């Protein structure tokens, strides 16, 4: 290394020597000390996952023995003492159930009395046992001697008198020999068998700290719900009064729980809360409760049943809610028909796996949710079912305009599709026409039954937010007293139900501006998909439903598509609950078209209007022909209803006499068919042709 050392001197005076060491590129690196390499190796071995797993396994199985011993000791103590009765007595007393507390106290007293009697019997048992041994021994020896005498007489050998006694002595000697041989190994093996038994008990009960348990048990994924898990989850919920009450209960809180019942793809349990704990405190901690139960937040639902101070927990099997449900009966059963008055629409399944069917009879409907959560499909599936009742009529406005409702062309009386202000104006006038039809029906003689008229508006928030105004400066949107769409909807909400004129609306992302309070509260059936906030949930479903546990804001946007929370008297909701969570069937466009084709086959034919005719000069004969459409004949009652829907201003007040007046002398007069008055398609066509011919001839002259 000397050639690589340079000595630098300042002038000629002695100075400290500065050594600059230049290491060539080819010089070998300094070797790593052995202790460093050993330390790294030890660290690698110690921190390796295999080492950790092995250490946890050794600790786990060792602790299983200790845990099993603790459990066995507790069971033995409970069996020998009255501690079990004391625990149940204190638990019942803490829960305020004094009748049950008195019963457990009585059972404890009986146990103590019987235990005292057994102990007193043990004091006299040695004397009784000694007497029994003496008497038994004497009788046994006498019996053996008698048997020997019989043998001696039979064999004519006096030595046979003691043969039975000698045989018994030899048998006892054999038993002693066997015990001497087995005793040594038994003393050696016995402790190991006892440890194995304790290990089995501890292993079954997972009696080890959480850090020592296997990964699949430690993270709790898919862990079944047991009473101890539920009580522990409630205890760790962060409610001091609840934690202290569970601590004071002798049974560690088990008396709070009702039976755990299988409910669809999960389990259900009622929890009676101790005094001082409110149900709202449990509802507000839904996420923490779910995590304590080793579930995601969307897999735990908390509702309030009829019993006081009780919450009902429904806990899904891990991952079950991410599995799709089966197809709709509307798709699988091609013979299905609908009955507006008595039937129920198959909408999906509730969380218990039971079919969720909704009655639509005389109920206004509102469905809301965030964008792209399945609102249109959920609303459309109800309309698809109702379309299979040939008496039902539809007025439809699709303010999205992307073809979600296009299959109703040829079935709906009116179908307006588009997102512009002009489409909103058309839809508003369509709804106002329905109001005129409603008023006409209200003025009909009492007892008159009218077919259902469904006024359906999808993306209704577009109508409420429309800035356009008419010639009289009345706004189409908004929620003021002169807002045309708002007032038309309110009128139908107020009086339409009685004459089967019903308002169905689908909206998204509700606010007070795009879904006014009076409109949302006018719906009898309110359903909501995933929403962003609790305030939106209250707008969608109402305060009562949300206070009762409804939480559409807890649904996961994008993951819980098609899952909605329903508040309605038209669906079966468990007693005490204010809402029901439904996973709706998904019906795609092709399946919807097939269902509508079946619905069209049930009808005589409908000519769908795609705009509201504002022309005041009507041609009654042509309008009658247009509403009859392609059907061979239509009842006069239905013709009048369709005319009122076509233009309420012109035909809303028409009666049979008005219809007859227009048709008299044209050759298309109403006639009887199967006992009812009808108007014939072919006769109308001839009447129009003859009229046109006469008009042409007059013009030629």
XYZ file of C-alpha atoms in Angstrom:
701
model
C 0.000 0.000 0.000
C 3.089 2.337 0.258
C 2.836 3.414 -3.337
C -0.655 4.687 -2.659
C 0.418 6.996 0.230
C 1.397 10.629 -0.564
C 3.050 12.898 2.081
C 2.208 16.600 1.689
C 4.541 19.232 3.314
C 3.871 22.960 3.673
C 7.144 24.878 2.928
C 9.981 23.172 4.707
C 8.639 23.437 8.257
C 7.605 20.317 9.999
C 3.905 19.922 9.900
C 1.344 17.316 10.700
C 1.259 14.668 8.102
C -1.961 14.366 6.155
C -2.398 10.941 4.688
C -4.582 10.495 1.629
C -5.300 6.892 0.915
C -6.216 6.102 -2.678
C -7.861 2.760 -3.107
C -7.644 1.368 -6.600
C -10.879 0.302 -8.322
C -9.653 -3.237 -8.372
C -9.047 -3.406 -4.610
C -11.218 -6.033 -2.855
C -13.972 -4.898 -0.456
C -13.323 -5.257 3.240
C -14.762 -8.497 4.596
C -17.930 -8.288 6.745
C -17.208 -9.340 10.307
C -18.524 -12.732 11.324
C -20.650 -11.356 14.158
C -22.456 -9.015 11.739
C -23.242 -11.834 9.360
C -24.383 -14.013 12.248
C -26.632 -11.230 13.528
C -28.225 -10.756 10.138
C -28.792 -14.471 9.804
C -30.364 -14.655 13.246
C -32.600 -11.660 12.455
C -33.683 -13.260 9.186
C -34.526 -16.524 10.907
C -36.339 -14.852 13.798
C -38.426 -12.526 11.635
C -39.209 -15.068 8.928
C -42.920 -15.796 8.514
C -42.367 -19.524 8.962
C -40.675 -18.880 12.293
C -43.523 -16.639 13.421
C -46.121 -19.184 12.372
C -44.262 -21.980 14.147
C -43.877 -19.923 17.328
C -47.568 -19.035 17.308
C -48.483 -22.687 16.795
C -46.315 -23.828 19.728
C -47.683 -21.085 21.970
C -51.255 -21.761 20.832
C -51.220 -25.475 21.594
C -49.492 -24.908 24.918
C -52.042 -22.300 25.905
C -54.871 -24.596 24.802
C -53.913 -26.865 27.706
C -53.968 -23.992 30.196
C -57.217 -22.678 28.773
C -58.753 -26.154 28.827
C -57.744 -26.566 32.483
C -59.405 -23.253 33.300
C -62.588 -24.249 31.478
C -62.643 -27.702 33.126
C -62.115 -26.143 36.552
C -64.944 -23.685 35.954
C -67.274 -26.451 34.823
C -66.367 -28.541 37.861
C -66.929 -25.580 40.162
C -70.292 -24.838 38.557
C -71.325 -28.464 38.955
C -70.316 -28.650 42.606
C -71.534 -25.248 43.775
C -74.543 -22.978 43.335
C -72.542 -20.380 41.354
C -74.486 -21.077 38.154
C -77.787 -20.334 39.878
C -76.291 -17.199 41.414
C -75.187 -15.931 37.993
C -78.576 -16.501 36.415
C -80.304 -14.901 39.411
C -78.137 -11.760 39.159
C -78.603 -11.566 35.385
C -82.389 -11.755 35.650
C -82.366 -9.190 38.445
C -80.164 -6.832 36.393
C -82.512 -7.190 33.421
C -85.466 -6.273 35.639
C -87.121 -9.682 35.174
C -87.957 -10.365 38.816
C -90.194 -13.366 38.165
C -87.347 -15.212 36.472
C -85.002 -14.033 39.237
C -87.289 -15.549 41.873
C -87.415 -18.811 39.913
C -83.606 -19.048 39.764
C -83.381 -18.233 43.470
C -85.777 -21.070 44.229
C -83.753 -23.454 42.076
C -80.606 -22.441 43.948
C -82.272 -23.118 47.290
C -83.356 -26.575 46.103
C -79.825 -27.325 44.922
C -78.376 -26.317 48.302
C -80.933 -28.425 50.191
C -80.179 -31.502 48.090
C -76.427 -30.931 48.471
C -76.842 -30.724 52.271
C -78.805 -33.968 52.275
C -76.094 -35.740 50.271
C -73.398 -34.512 52.649
C -75.343 -35.725 55.690
C -75.727 -39.093 54.022
C -71.951 -39.256 53.592
C -71.504 -38.988 57.388
C -73.456 -42.215 57.930
C -72.224 -44.027 54.844
C -68.979 -45.552 56.387
C -70.941 -47.390 59.097
C -73.574 -48.469 56.614
C -70.869 -49.579 54.197
C -69.062 -51.618 56.902
C -72.271 -53.329 57.879
C -73.003 -54.059 54.274
C -69.534 -55.521 53.729
C -69.796 -57.792 56.778
C -73.233 -59.014 55.880
C -72.279 -59.442 52.223
C -69.065 -61.264 53.061
C -70.819 -63.641 55.455
C -73.535 -64.400 52.968
C -70.980 -64.834 50.177
C -68.846 -67.297 52.174
C -71.942 -69.228 53.171
C -73.059 -69.457 49.574
C -69.597 -70.642 48.463
C -69.491 -73.311 51.213
C -72.940 -74.522 50.249
C -71.830 -74.732 46.630
C -68.735 -76.703 47.731
C -70.864 -79.165 49.703
C -72.984 -79.783 46.647
C -69.853 -80.375 44.536
C -68.359 -82.720 47.180
C -71.521 -84.800 47.276
C -71.692 -84.886 43.487
C -68.003 -85.818 43.045
C -67.775 -87.892 46.229
C -64.639 -85.904 47.145
C -64.588 -84.044 50.461
C -61.867 -81.628 49.214
C -64.348 -80.053 46.777
C -66.005 -78.327 49.725
C -63.379 -75.529 49.588
C -63.002 -75.503 45.779
C -65.369 -72.468 45.195
C -63.586 -70.462 47.885
C -60.187 -71.276 46.347
C -61.458 -70.274 42.906
C -62.503 -66.865 44.234
C -59.126 -66.436 45.925
C -57.328 -67.268 42.656
C -59.488 -64.746 40.780
C -58.614 -62.017 43.268
C -54.917 -62.916 42.896
C -55.255 -62.594 39.097
C -56.832 -59.133 39.407
C -53.996 -58.020 41.691
C -51.446 -59.286 39.194
C -53.132 -57.407 36.332
C -53.213 -54.209 38.373
C -49.533 -54.590 39.239
C -48.672 -54.945 35.547
C -50.852 -52.031 34.374
C -50.251 -49.641 37.252
C -46.779 -48.538 36.243
C -47.583 -47.646 32.605
C -50.870 -46.067 33.736
C -49.009 -43.723 36.055
C -46.749 -42.784 33.148
C -49.423 -42.398 30.462
C -52.192 -40.984 32.678
C -50.841 -37.417 32.899
C -50.391 -37.303 29.141
C -53.979 -38.447 28.613
C -55.170 -35.793 31.067
C -53.179 -33.122 29.197
C -54.629 -34.359 25.895
C -58.155 -34.083 27.292
C -57.483 -30.534 28.513
C -55.957 -29.641 25.120
C -59.066 -30.942 23.343
C -61.312 -28.765 25.522
C -59.155 -25.682 25.007
C -58.823 -26.280 21.260
C -62.577 -26.597 20.807
C -63.203 -23.353 22.687
C -60.237 -21.522 21.048
C -58.946 -20.836 24.570
C -55.831 -18.905 23.562
C -54.939 -15.223 23.062
C -55.908 -13.711 19.726
C -52.259 -13.265 18.644
C -51.679 -17.014 18.925
C -54.721 -18.111 16.933
C -54.517 -19.095 13.239
C -54.895 -16.322 10.664
C -58.359 -17.422 9.508
C -59.606 -17.378 13.112
C -57.717 -14.233 14.135
C -59.143 -12.053 11.345
C -62.632 -13.508 11.895
C -63.605 -13.685 8.225
C -66.666 -15.875 7.928
C -66.754 -16.548 11.671
C -70.185 -17.876 12.683
C -72.265 -15.693 14.963
C -72.585 -17.145 18.459
C -74.061 -15.682 21.673
C -70.612 -15.045 23.140
C -69.489 -13.173 20.002
C -72.610 -10.980 20.037
C -72.244 -10.157 23.732
C -68.548 -9.367 23.318
C -69.328 -7.126 20.324
C -71.901 -5.225 22.384
C -69.599 -5.005 25.384
C -66.827 -3.451 23.281
C -69.174 -1.011 21.557
C -68.053 1.946 23.657
C -71.271 2.453 25.646
C -70.229 2.646 29.330
C -73.687 1.814 30.712
C -73.906 -1.265 28.494
C -70.390 -2.417 29.348
C -70.980 -2.053 33.086
C -74.345 -3.807 32.910
C -72.810 -6.785 31.084
C -70.007 -6.889 33.640
C -72.512 -6.978 36.512
C -74.597 -9.739 34.934
C -73.800 -13.137 36.364
C -74.169 -14.827 32.971
C -71.879 -12.285 31.262
C -74.765 -10.803 29.258
C -76.242 -13.979 27.744
C -79.692 -13.179 29.156
C -79.893 -10.100 26.893
C -80.054 -12.256 23.769
C -83.031 -13.989 22.264
C -82.629 -17.086 20.094
C -80.238 -16.703 17.164
C -82.338 -17.577 14.108
C -81.229 -18.346 10.576
C -82.707 -15.628 8.343
C -81.907 -16.002 4.656
C -78.202 -15.480 3.986
C -77.518 -14.491 7.598
C -78.776 -14.737 11.148
C -81.091 -12.605 13.250
C -81.144 -12.008 16.983
C -83.120 -9.705 19.286
C -81.101 -7.945 21.995
C -82.908 -6.620 25.078
C -80.855 -3.706 26.320
C -80.326 -3.117 30.045
C -81.790 -0.087 31.757
C -79.955 3.105 30.938
C -79.002 2.094 27.389
C -80.955 3.588 24.481
C -81.571 1.884 21.162
C -80.295 4.982 19.368
C -76.888 4.482 21.001
C -76.634 1.082 19.312
C -77.877 2.360 15.942
C -75.331 5.173 15.911
C -72.504 2.657 16.311
C -73.393 0.392 13.413
C -69.926 0.403 11.861
C -68.168 -0.416 15.134
C -70.678 -3.164 15.895
C -70.110 -4.678 12.443
C -66.355 -4.622 12.932
C -66.725 -6.209 16.367
C -68.727 -8.984 14.691
C -65.984 -9.392 12.051
C -68.267 -8.094 9.318
C -68.367 -5.142 6.959
C -70.736 -2.306 7.760
C -73.135 -3.199 4.929
C -73.453 -6.752 6.304
C -75.090 -5.660 9.594
C -78.566 -4.124 9.814
C -80.073 -2.739 13.027
C -83.850 -2.353 13.321
C -86.239 -1.630 16.185
C -88.889 -4.336 16.847
C -92.068 -3.901 18.883
C -90.575 -4.925 22.223
C -89.367 -2.047 24.380
C -85.619 -1.450 24.818
C -84.853 -3.995 22.106
C -82.791 -3.893 18.924
C -82.932 -6.542 16.219
C -79.612 -7.393 14.613
C -79.424 -9.041 11.215
C -75.905 -10.196 10.402
C -75.119 -11.494 6.927
C -72.865 -14.439 6.251
C -69.520 -13.014 5.215
C -69.662 -12.057 1.519
C -73.233 -13.305 1.023
C -74.621 -9.907 0.024
C -72.142 -9.688 -2.823
C -73.687 -12.754 -4.478
C -76.429 -12.059 -7.080
C -80.000 -13.195 -6.528
C -81.952 -15.258 -9.035
C -83.818 -13.982 -12.106
C -87.212 -12.321 -11.880
C -90.340 -14.490 -12.154
C -91.396 -12.104 -14.913
C -88.560 -13.564 -16.980
C -88.792 -17.215 -15.966
C -92.605 -17.555 -16.018
C -93.933 -16.609 -19.439
C -97.506 -17.333 -18.355
C -97.481 -14.758 -15.549
C -100.134 -12.061 -15.636
C -100.825 -9.135 -13.323
C -103.789 -7.990 -11.283
C -103.663 -4.321 -10.358
C -106.271 -4.630 -7.625
C -105.289 -7.854 -5.862
C -101.842 -8.837 -7.114
C -98.338 -7.990 -5.984
C -95.366 -7.217 -8.197
C -92.393 -9.597 -7.710
C -89.685 -7.073 -6.963
C -86.842 -9.110 -5.466
C -85.791 -10.669 -2.162
C -85.450 -9.323 1.331
C -82.349 -9.987 3.398
C -83.875 -13.168 4.791
C -84.122 -14.587 1.289
C -87.914 -14.368 1.170
C -89.662 -13.050 -1.928
C -90.401 -9.321 -1.691
C -93.647 -8.491 -3.506
C -95.161 -5.018 -3.659
C -98.829 -4.104 -3.940
C -99.325 -1.158 -6.313
C -103.050 -0.710 -5.759
C -103.924 2.963 -5.268
C -100.427 3.898 -4.127
C -98.366 6.798 -5.407
C -94.720 5.821 -5.802
C -91.364 7.535 -5.372
C -87.974 5.917 -6.007
C -84.761 7.849 -5.512
C -81.043 7.258 -5.151
C -77.688 8.314 -6.467
C -76.944 8.109 -10.178
C -76.240 4.703 -11.734
C -77.523 2.656 -8.800
C -80.366 0.833 -10.610
C -83.242 3.258 -10.036
C -84.657 3.050 -13.566
C -84.448 -0.753 -13.659
C -86.181 -1.030 -10.275
C -88.962 1.354 -11.368
C -89.277 -0.299 -14.767
C -89.662 -3.783 -13.291
C -92.812 -2.613 -11.481
C -94.191 -1.122 -14.685
C -93.356 -4.326 -16.579
C -95.398 -6.389 -14.154
C -98.324 -3.969 -14.189
C -98.277 -3.920 -17.995
C -99.398 -7.566 -17.858
C -102.775 -6.289 -16.608
C -104.413 -5.271 -19.863
C -106.748 -2.785 -18.174
C -103.914 -0.538 -16.962
C -103.011 2.561 -18.987
C -99.675 4.371 -18.956
C -98.604 7.967 -19.516
C -94.810 8.006 -19.528
C -92.178 10.715 -19.497
C -88.516 9.701 -19.663
C -86.483 12.837 -19.062
C -83.215 10.992 -19.557
C -84.103 9.990 -23.080
C -81.597 7.184 -23.697
C -84.154 4.491 -24.532
C -84.665 2.884 -21.114
C -88.434 3.025 -21.682
C -88.513 2.638 -25.466
C -90.029 -0.847 -25.261
C -93.290 0.722 -24.002
C -93.868 2.265 -27.422
C -97.076 0.660 -28.648
C -98.300 -0.016 -25.098
C -98.212 3.360 -23.334
C -100.792 5.917 -24.399
C -98.139 8.631 -24.275
C -94.364 8.179 -24.259
C -92.180 11.299 -24.196
C -88.423 10.762 -24.210
C -85.744 13.430 -23.988
C -83.776 15.638 -21.579
C -84.426 19.138 -22.958
C -86.669 21.887 -21.618
C -89.088 21.195 -24.465
C -89.424 17.602 -23.273
C -90.057 18.874 -19.731
C -92.807 21.123 -21.117
C -94.355 18.144 -22.931
C -94.196 16.001 -19.795
C -95.741 18.794 -17.705
C -98.650 19.096 -20.126
C -99.006 15.297 -20.068
C -99.308 15.357 -16.272
C -101.776 18.243 -16.474
C -103.814 16.174 -18.927
C -103.872 13.398 -16.320
C -105.226 15.942 -13.832
C -108.069 16.736 -16.225
C -108.784 13.018 -16.595
C -108.767 12.714 -12.803
C -111.287 15.545 -12.498
C -113.510 13.908 -15.126
C -113.466 10.660 -13.176
C -114.224 12.421 -9.905
C -117.359 13.931 -11.477
C -118.591 10.521 -12.628
C -121.572 8.898 -10.832
C -120.676 7.356 -7.447
C -119.589 3.730 -7.675
C -118.056 4.076 -11.116
C -114.909 1.952 -11.367
C -112.089 3.275 -13.543
C -109.057 1.446 -14.905
C -105.710 2.382 -13.445
C -103.913 5.265 -15.117
C -100.203 5.311 -14.226
C -98.519 8.680 -14.759
C -94.828 7.791 -14.729
C -92.005 10.323 -14.870
C -88.402 9.104 -14.706
C -85.675 11.618 -13.819
C -88.351 13.895 -12.370
C -85.693 16.184 -10.891
C -85.309 17.557 -14.425
C -88.898 18.810 -14.270
C -88.510 20.440 -10.855
C -85.297 22.160 -11.937
C -86.541 23.342 -15.341
C -86.165 27.155 -15.717
C -88.602 27.530 -18.640
C -91.772 29.630 -18.311
C -94.980 29.677 -20.340
C -96.563 32.659 -22.083
C -98.160 33.733 -18.797
C -94.756 33.717 -17.055
C -95.677 30.650 -15.034
C -92.622 28.458 -14.447
C -92.731 24.808 -15.423
C -90.231 23.882 -12.704
C -89.822 24.939 -9.103
C -92.029 24.346 -6.095
C -94.082 27.523 -5.856
C -97.836 27.829 -5.994
C -97.684 28.765 -9.696
C -95.165 26.066 -10.706
C -96.998 23.980 -13.268
C -95.360 20.558 -12.870
C -95.270 20.818 -9.075
C -98.939 21.774 -8.827
C -100.055 19.053 -11.263
C -98.242 16.401 -9.218
C -99.703 17.768 -5.989
C -103.231 17.603 -7.386
C -102.788 13.957 -8.378
C -101.326 13.184 -4.962
C -104.291 14.818 -3.267
C -107.163 13.197 -5.163
C -105.891 10.777 -7.805
C -105.768 7.647 -5.662
C -109.531 7.488 -5.225
C -110.096 7.247 -8.998
C -107.008 5.136 -9.790
C -104.921 7.957 -11.245
C -101.487 7.328 -9.762
C -98.223 9.260 -9.859
C -94.941 7.327 -10.132
C -91.685 9.280 -10.025
C -88.023 8.356 -10.180
C -85.445 10.941 -9.107
C -81.761 10.993 -8.259
C -79.652 12.657 -5.570
C -82.615 14.277 -3.750
C -82.494 17.797 -2.352
C -85.208 20.220 -1.265
C -84.863 21.927 -4.634
C -85.133 18.949 -6.995
C -87.580 16.994 -4.802
C -89.874 19.321 -2.807
C -91.097 18.212 0.603
C -94.794 18.164 -0.314
C -94.122 15.955 -3.330
C -91.994 13.376 -1.572
C -94.414 13.150 1.350
C -97.335 12.616 -1.037
C -96.045 9.183 -2.101
C -97.482 6.136 -0.353
C -94.577 3.903 -1.371
C -91.139 5.426 -0.918
C -87.990 3.538 -1.866
C -84.369 4.569 -1.912
C -81.201 3.086 -3.321
C -77.766 4.143 -2.101
C -77.583 7.762 -0.929
C -74.796 9.962 0.311
C -76.032 11.324 3.641
C -78.561 10.664 6.380
C -80.351 13.915 5.535
C -80.959 12.587 2.014
C -82.214 9.329 3.514
C -84.728 11.316 5.557
C -85.855 13.138 2.410
C -86.274 9.865 0.551
C -87.997 7.737 3.204
C -89.153 10.093 5.946
C -88.049 10.555 9.542
C -90.035 7.615 10.893
C -88.347 5.071 8.641
C -84.854 6.414 9.321
C -85.447 6.605 13.068
C -86.632 2.996 12.860
C -83.363 1.824 11.330
C -83.686 2.539 7.586
C -80.240 3.529 6.309
C -79.974 3.787 2.510
C -77.007 6.096 3.116
C -75.155 3.045 4.448
C -75.503 1.167 1.152
C -72.336 1.077 -0.930
C -72.572 3.106 -4.154
C -71.545 0.981 -7.091
C -71.466 -2.258 -5.080
C -75.065 -2.429 -3.820
C -76.686 -1.597 -7.155
C -80.321 -2.633 -7.171
C -80.517 -2.874 -3.374
C -83.047 -0.460 -1.949
C -84.832 0.333 1.294
C -88.640 0.432 1.068
C -91.135 2.150 3.336
C -94.647 1.210 2.275
C -97.835 -0.419 3.476
C -97.843 -2.356 0.215
C -95.027 -4.717 1.207
C -94.814 -7.176 4.089
C -92.583 -5.603 6.734
C -91.820 -7.487 9.984
C -93.803 -6.233 12.944
C -92.174 -3.267 14.614
C -89.987 -2.318 11.655
C -90.616 0.785 9.588
C -88.853 -0.340 6.417
C -87.538 -3.331 4.511
C -84.295 -3.772 2.592
C -84.916 -5.416 -0.782
C -82.434 -6.751 -3.320
C -84.313 -6.216 -6.583
C -84.264 -8.497 -9.611
C -82.329 -7.183 -12.578
C -84.293 -7.252 -15.845
C -82.196 -6.201 -18.835
C -83.517 -4.450 -21.954
C -83.941 -7.630 -24.015
C -85.928 -9.354 -21.269
C -88.000 -6.167 -20.806
C -88.864 -6.139 -24.521
C -89.961 -9.778 -24.333
C -92.231 -9.016 -21.358
C -93.745 -6.002 -23.139
C -94.389 -8.149 -26.214
C -96.390 -10.510 -23.993
C -98.244 -7.516 -22.549
C -99.062 -6.190 -26.024
C -100.467 -9.577 -26.990
C -103.000 -9.249 -24.160
C -104.254 -5.899 -25.464
C -106.215 -4.832 -28.506
C -103.512 -2.443 -29.657
C -102.505 1.042 -28.554
C -101.334 3.989 -30.629
C -98.619 5.731 -28.632
C -98.338 9.504 -28.790
C -94.830 10.955 -28.548
C -95.918 14.534 -27.959
C -98.866 16.357 -26.445
C -101.090 17.851 -29.157
C -101.642 21.541 -28.430
C -103.954 22.134 -31.430
C -107.298 23.450 -30.163
C -109.088 22.472 -33.391
C -109.709 18.777 -32.924
C -111.062 16.214 -35.388
C -113.171 14.026 -33.103
C -113.678 11.243 -35.660
C -109.935 11.015 -36.422
C -109.100 11.117 -32.720
C -111.541 8.284 -32.039
C -109.903 6.245 -34.780
C -106.439 6.969 -33.368
C -107.309 5.807 -29.846
C -108.970 2.653 -31.163
C -105.726 1.930 -32.984
C -105.210 -1.541 -34.438
C -107.728 -3.303 -32.202
C -110.710 -4.818 -33.989
C -113.113 -3.285 -31.481
C -112.804 -1.303 -28.238
C -115.392 -0.754 -25.545
C -116.942 2.706 -25.537
C -115.880 3.106 -21.919
C -112.228 2.599 -22.866
C -112.580 4.893 -25.893
C -113.782 7.700 -23.635
C -110.911 7.116 -21.219
C -108.333 7.149 -24.027
C -109.799 10.302 -25.507
C -109.549 12.043 -22.145
C -105.933 10.974 -21.910
C -105.259 12.120 -25.461
C -106.583 15.616 -24.836
C -108.217 16.297 -21.515
C -109.188 19.808 -22.512
C -111.175 18.674 -25.527
C -112.512 15.311 -24.353
C -112.129 15.324 -20.568
C -115.827 15.970 -19.983
C -117.196 13.634 -22.658
C -119.863 11.044 -21.885
C -121.307 8.218 -23.939
C -123.863 10.641 -25.420
C -121.075 12.884 -26.740
C -119.366 9.890 -28.347
C -122.627 8.691 -29.868
C -123.398 12.163 -31.181
C -120.120 12.306 -33.117
C -120.490 8.801 -34.558
C -124.191 8.969 -35.481
C -124.684 9.077 -39.226
C -121.094 8.129 -40.037
C -121.681 4.397 -40.290
C -119.363 3.842 -37.282
C -122.046 4.044 -34.606
C -121.419 2.097 -31.349
C -122.885 -1.399 -31.333
C -123.196 -4.303 -28.920
C -120.657 -7.130 -28.897
C -120.787 -9.808 -26.206
C -123.252 -7.671 -24.266
C -121.159 -4.460 -24.140
C -121.142 -1.371 -26.331
C -118.075 -1.133 -28.561
C -116.661 0.936 -31.416
C -115.346 -0.976 -34.438
C -112.036 -0.251 -36.144
C -113.170 -1.184 -39.653
C -116.322 0.938 -39.411
C -114.266 3.945 -38.366
C -111.857 3.399 -41.255
C -114.782 3.292 -43.726
C -116.317 6.394 -42.147
C -113.069 8.321 -42.516
C -112.626 7.095 -46.104
C -116.184 8.036 -47.042
C -115.764 11.449 -45.464
C -112.546 12.066 -47.365
C -114.172 10.976 -50.604
C -117.100 13.308 -50.012
C -114.704 16.136 -49.197
C -112.771 15.515 -52.426
C -115.962 15.467 -54.477
C -117.153 18.727 -52.953
C -113.814 20.345 -53.648
C -113.971 19.186 -57.288
C -117.427 20.700 -57.746
